Amino acid sequence: MRFVISMTAYRRPDYTGQVIAALAGCTGVGDWLLLPHVEPGHREVRSIFESIDFCECSPTFNPQRLGLNRNTHAALQHAWAASADFLVHLEDDTVPAADFLQYAAWACDEFSGDASVFTVAGYNNAMGVDAPDHHTIGRRDWFTCWGWGTWRPVLKEMLAKWSFNNPQSFAWHLNKQLRGDRQEIHPVLSRIQNIGYEQGENGRSAAWYRQHHRTPTFAGDFSLESAGWRLKDREVTA
């Protein structure tokens, strides 16, 4: 399997640094190819990607700004061209927990060929997840754009039917027009924390982003024991 991480980044070196530091600590990251697509004009952000040595990394530094929608499409197109069998997509404010890539690789295998599954989400907004559910996995009728993954056939479909109508967003189109009745797999205990409170693309206040995008319970805040993932009430392979 060819595992690829695509990523977009722009003007927030503090956020970018936190994401990359967390990614460097992810178990198994050395088995993944990282393909960042970085908007121009911010040397400190560029330097973060130029210094990556914890996995194979091939950054693209855009000569001119593309905007969130087109830059995301370009990053996903790059992953396709790199023969990704399974893709994970991160943004510069989506911090992964240490076992995020393990979870993604497990879900890739567990749900491969399941036509009812559209994507694998890393994020879940949940309050007070109890220890027995730290490795519990659910399904829902949604597409979550913060730390998600999918398989090559779905990626091909996304690229072929991509909408450029909204330059600041791509998630609405994937969720409401492309997903259909397919579902996303998600952890009960979020494996992604959204930290993008300042300089968001949609111009809302930091307080709004913190209230609506930050999950109160995040796997990165726990010392988790390695365990098999559990789908609903039955145990599945580790």
Short mmCIF file of C-alpha atoms in Angstrom, two decimals:
data_model
loop_
_atom_site.label_atom_id
_atom_site.label_comp_id
_atom_site.label_asym_id
_atom_site.label_seq_id
_atom_site.Cartn_x
_atom_site.Cartn_y
_atom_site.Cartn_z
CA MET A 1 0.00 0.00 0.00
CA ARG A 2 1.16 3.50 -0.82
CA PHE A 3 0.26 5.77 2.13
CA VAL A 4 0.32 9.51 1.40
CA ILE A 5 -0.35 12.59 3.54
CA SER A 6 -1.36 15.70 1.66
CA MET A 7 -1.36 19.00 3.51
CA THR A 8 -2.11 22.68 2.94
CA ALA A 9 -0.55 25.64 4.75
CA TYR A 10 -0.50 29.39 4.41
CA ARG A 11 0.32 32.17 6.89
CA ARG A 12 0.26 30.68 10.39
CA PRO A 13 3.70 29.41 11.41
CA ASP A 14 2.72 28.77 15.03
CA TYR A 15 -0.16 26.51 14.02
CA THR A 16 1.88 24.86 11.28
CA GLY A 17 4.70 24.17 13.72
CA GLN A 18 2.32 22.49 16.16
CA VAL A 19 0.85 20.27 13.44
CA ILE A 20 4.25 19.22 12.12
CA ALA A 21 5.63 18.56 15.62
CA ALA A 22 2.62 16.35 16.37
CA LEU A 23 2.92 14.59 13.02
CA ALA A 24 6.58 13.87 13.73
CA GLY A 25 5.44 12.07 16.90
CA CYS A 26 2.85 9.90 15.15
CA THR A 27 3.57 6.19 15.28
CA GLY A 28 4.48 4.88 11.84
CA VAL A 29 4.92 8.28 10.19
CA GLY A 30 8.11 7.08 8.51
CA ASP A 31 6.00 4.80 6.33
CA TRP A 32 4.10 7.74 4.82
CA LEU A 33 4.95 10.21 2.05
CA LEU A 34 4.16 13.82 3.01
CA LEU A 35 3.13 16.20 0.21
CA PRO A 36 2.60 19.73 1.58
CA HIS A 37 1.28 22.51 -0.64
CA VAL A 38 2.37 25.81 0.82
CA GLU A 39 1.04 29.22 -0.13
CA PRO A 40 3.64 31.98 -0.75
CA GLY A 41 4.72 34.98 1.27
CA HIS A 42 5.66 33.51 4.65
CA ARG A 43 9.28 32.42 4.96
CA GLU A 44 8.85 30.98 8.46
CA VAL A 45 6.14 28.62 7.24
CA ARG A 46 8.27 27.54 4.29
CA SER A 47 11.23 26.86 6.59
CA ILE A 48 9.18 24.44 8.68
CA PHE A 49 8.59 22.22 5.66
CA GLU A 50 12.14 22.55 4.38
CA SER A 51 13.44 21.12 7.67
CA ILE A 52 11.27 17.98 7.82
CA ASP A 53 13.35 14.83 8.23
CA PHE A 54 11.03 12.38 9.99
CA CYS A 55 9.51 11.01 6.78
CA GLU A 56 9.84 11.36 3.03
CA CYS A 57 8.62 14.85 2.22
CA SER A 58 8.20 16.58 -1.14
CA PRO A 59 6.79 20.08 -0.60
CA THR A 60 5.29 22.29 -3.26
CA PHE A 61 5.76 26.02 -2.72
CA ASN A 62 3.14 27.83 -4.76
CA PRO A 63 4.53 30.73 -6.83
CA GLN A 64 1.23 32.56 -6.36
CA ARG A 65 -1.60 32.14 -3.91
CA LEU A 66 -4.29 29.67 -4.93
CA GLY A 67 -6.69 30.01 -2.00
CA LEU A 68 -7.97 27.21 0.19
CA ASN A 69 -10.16 25.46 -2.36
CA ARG A 70 -7.69 25.35 -5.25
CA ASN A 71 -4.71 24.63 -3.01
CA THR A 72 -6.54 21.67 -1.49
CA HIS A 73 -7.40 20.37 -4.95
CA ALA A 74 -3.76 20.73 -6.01
CA ALA A 75 -2.57 18.84 -2.92
CA LEU A 76 -5.02 16.00 -3.54
CA GLN A 77 -4.06 15.92 -7.22
CA HIS A 78 -0.42 15.60 -6.17
CA ALA A 79 -1.31 12.65 -3.94
CA TRP A 80 -3.10 11.00 -6.86
CA ALA A 81 -0.10 11.53 -9.13
CA ALA A 82 2.10 10.00 -6.42
CA SER A 83 0.04 6.80 -6.70
CA ALA A 84 -1.57 7.06 -3.27
CA ASP A 85 -3.57 3.93 -2.45
CA PHE A 86 -4.80 5.64 0.71
CA LEU A 87 -4.66 9.36 1.38
CA VAL A 88 -4.78 11.36 4.62
CA HIS A 89 -5.33 15.10 4.29
CA LEU A 90 -4.29 17.60 6.96
CA GLU A 91 -4.45 21.37 7.20
CA ASP A 92 -2.17 23.76 9.07
CA ASP A 93 -4.48 23.83 12.09
CA THR A 94 -5.39 20.13 12.44
CA VAL A 95 -3.17 18.56 15.10
CA PRO A 96 -2.99 14.74 15.01
CA ALA A 97 -2.77 12.52 18.08
CA ALA A 98 0.14 10.07 18.29
CA ASP A 99 -1.96 7.11 17.11
CA PHE A 100 -3.79 8.98 14.34
CA LEU A 101 -1.88 7.33 11.50
CA GLN A 102 -2.28 3.91 13.13
CA TYR A 103 -6.01 4.51 13.24
CA ALA A 104 -6.03 5.68 9.61
CA ALA A 105 -4.05 2.64 8.42
CA TRP A 106 -6.35 0.31 10.38
CA ALA A 107 -9.47 1.93 8.91
CA CYS A 108 -7.94 1.77 5.43
CA ASP A 109 -7.64 -2.00 5.77
CA GLU A 110 -10.84 -2.62 7.75
CA PHE A 111 -13.17 -0.78 5.36
CA SER A 112 -11.36 -1.26 2.06
CA GLY A 113 -13.87 -2.12 -0.62
CA ASP A 114 -16.86 -1.12 1.52
CA ALA A 115 -18.96 0.90 -0.90
CA SER A 116 -20.98 2.41 1.97
CA VAL A 117 -17.93 4.27 3.32
CA PHE A 118 -16.87 7.58 1.77
CA THR A 119 -14.10 8.74 4.10
CA VAL A 120 -12.32 8.15 7.40
CA ALA A 121 -12.55 11.10 9.80
CA GLY A 122 -9.96 11.80 12.47
CA TYR A 123 -12.01 14.50 14.23
CA ASN A 124 -14.96 14.12 16.56
CA ASN A 125 -16.52 16.80 18.76
CA ALA A 126 -17.38 14.97 21.98
CA MET A 127 -17.46 15.86 25.65
CA GLY A 128 -15.99 13.57 28.30
CA VAL A 129 -15.24 10.31 26.49
CA ASP A 130 -14.93 7.46 29.02
CA ALA A 131 -11.90 5.15 28.93
CA PRO A 132 -13.81 2.14 27.50
CA ASP A 133 -14.57 4.24 24.42
CA HIS A 134 -11.06 5.54 23.81
CA HIS A 135 -10.71 3.06 20.92
CA THR A 136 -14.36 2.90 19.86
CA ILE A 137 -15.22 3.69 16.25
CA GLY A 138 -18.55 4.90 14.87
CA ARG A 139 -20.20 5.64 11.53
CA ARG A 140 -22.24 8.69 10.56
CA ASP A 141 -23.83 10.40 7.58
CA TRP A 142 -21.31 13.22 7.18
CA PHE A 143 -18.00 14.39 5.74
CA THR A 144 -15.65 16.06 8.24
CA CYS A 145 -12.83 18.03 6.62
CA TRP A 146 -10.42 18.19 9.60
CA GLY A 147 -7.97 15.32 9.31
CA TRP A 148 -9.64 12.88 6.95
CA GLY A 149 -8.64 10.01 4.72
CA THR A 150 -9.93 8.03 1.77
CA TRP A 151 -9.02 5.41 -0.80
CA ARG A 152 -7.74 5.89 -4.33
CA PRO A 153 -11.09 5.20 -6.10
CA VAL A 154 -12.88 7.79 -3.95
CA LEU A 155 -10.02 10.25 -4.42
CA LYS A 156 -10.37 9.81 -8.19
CA GLU A 157 -14.08 10.57 -7.91
CA MET A 158 -13.45 13.66 -5.77
CA LEU A 159 -10.93 15.09 -8.23
CA ALA A 160 -13.17 14.41 -11.22
CA LYS A 161 -16.22 16.08 -9.64
CA TRP A 162 -14.51 18.84 -7.64
CA SER A 163 -16.33 22.15 -7.35
CA PHE A 164 -14.40 25.44 -7.52
CA ASN A 165 -17.50 27.54 -6.89
CA ASN A 166 -16.50 28.54 -3.35
CA PRO A 167 -12.84 29.66 -3.20
CA GLN A 168 -12.79 29.40 0.61
CA SER A 169 -14.34 25.96 1.02
CA PHE A 170 -14.53 22.49 -0.49
CA ALA A 171 -16.22 20.55 2.33
CA TRP A 172 -19.82 21.57 1.60
CA HIS A 173 -19.68 20.21 -1.94
CA LEU A 174 -18.10 16.91 -0.86
CA ASN A 175 -20.59 16.48 1.97
CA LYS A 176 -23.83 17.62 0.39
CA GLN A 177 -23.39 16.90 -3.30
CA LEU A 178 -20.76 14.20 -3.80
CA ARG A 179 -21.00 11.92 -0.74
CA GLY A 180 -24.56 10.78 -1.42
CA ASP A 181 -25.69 8.25 1.18
CA ARG A 182 -22.17 7.07 1.97
CA GLN A 183 -20.84 7.45 5.50
CA GLU A 184 -17.67 8.43 7.30
CA ILE A 185 -15.87 6.34 9.90
CA HIS A 186 -14.91 8.33 13.01
CA PRO A 187 -13.32 7.77 16.41
CA VAL A 188 -15.45 8.49 19.49
CA LEU A 189 -12.32 10.01 21.05
CA SER A 190 -11.07 12.53 18.51
CA ARG A 191 -7.66 11.86 16.96
CA ILE A 192 -7.54 15.43 15.61
CA GLN A 193 -7.65 18.73 17.47
CA ASN A 194 -8.59 21.88 15.55
CA ILE A 195 -6.50 24.86 16.75
CA GLY A 196 -7.32 27.35 14.00
CA TYR A 197 -8.68 30.25 16.01
CA GLU A 198 -6.79 33.13 14.40
CA GLN A 199 -6.64 34.20 10.74
CA GLY A 200 -9.25 31.70 9.59
CA GLU A 201 -10.20 31.74 5.92
CA ASN A 202 -13.82 32.62 6.66
CA GLY A 203 -13.05 35.62 8.86
CA ARG A 204 -14.95 34.67 11.99
CA SER A 205 -13.74 35.62 15.47
CA ALA A 206 -11.24 33.57 17.45
CA ALA A 207 -13.92 33.00 20.08
CA TRP A 208 -16.28 31.58 17.44
CA TYR A 209 -13.67 29.18 16.08
CA ARG A 210 -12.70 28.04 19.58
CA GLN A 211 -16.32 27.38 20.48
CA HIS A 212 -17.32 25.59 17.29
CA HIS A 213 -14.13 23.93 16.02
CA ARG A 214 -12.20 22.87 19.12
CA THR A 215 -13.17 19.48 20.50
CA PRO A 216 -13.23 19.43 24.33
CA THR A 217 -11.90 15.85 24.45
CA PHE A 218 -8.83 14.92 22.38
CA ALA A 219 -6.72 11.76 22.32
CA GLY A 220 -3.57 13.88 22.48
CA ASP A 221 -4.51 14.86 26.03
CA PHE A 222 -4.36 11.25 27.25
CA SER A 223 -1.64 8.62 27.73
CA LEU A 224 -3.33 5.87 25.75
CA GLU A 225 -2.45 2.21 25.91
CA SER A 226 -2.24 0.37 22.60
CA ALA A 227 -5.51 -1.47 22.05
CA GLY A 228 -7.68 -2.95 19.35
CA TRP A 229 -10.21 -0.65 17.76
CA ARG A 230 -13.85 -1.38 18.54
CA LEU A 231 -16.68 -0.75 16.10
CA LYS A 232 -19.84 -0.03 18.09
CA ASP A 233 -20.26 -2.99 20.46
CA ARG A 234 -17.98 -5.51 18.80
CA GLU A 235 -14.21 -5.79 18.81
CA VAL A 236 -12.38 -5.61 15.52
CA THR A 237 -8.79 -6.22 14.50
CA ALA A 238 -6.02 -4.09 15.99
#
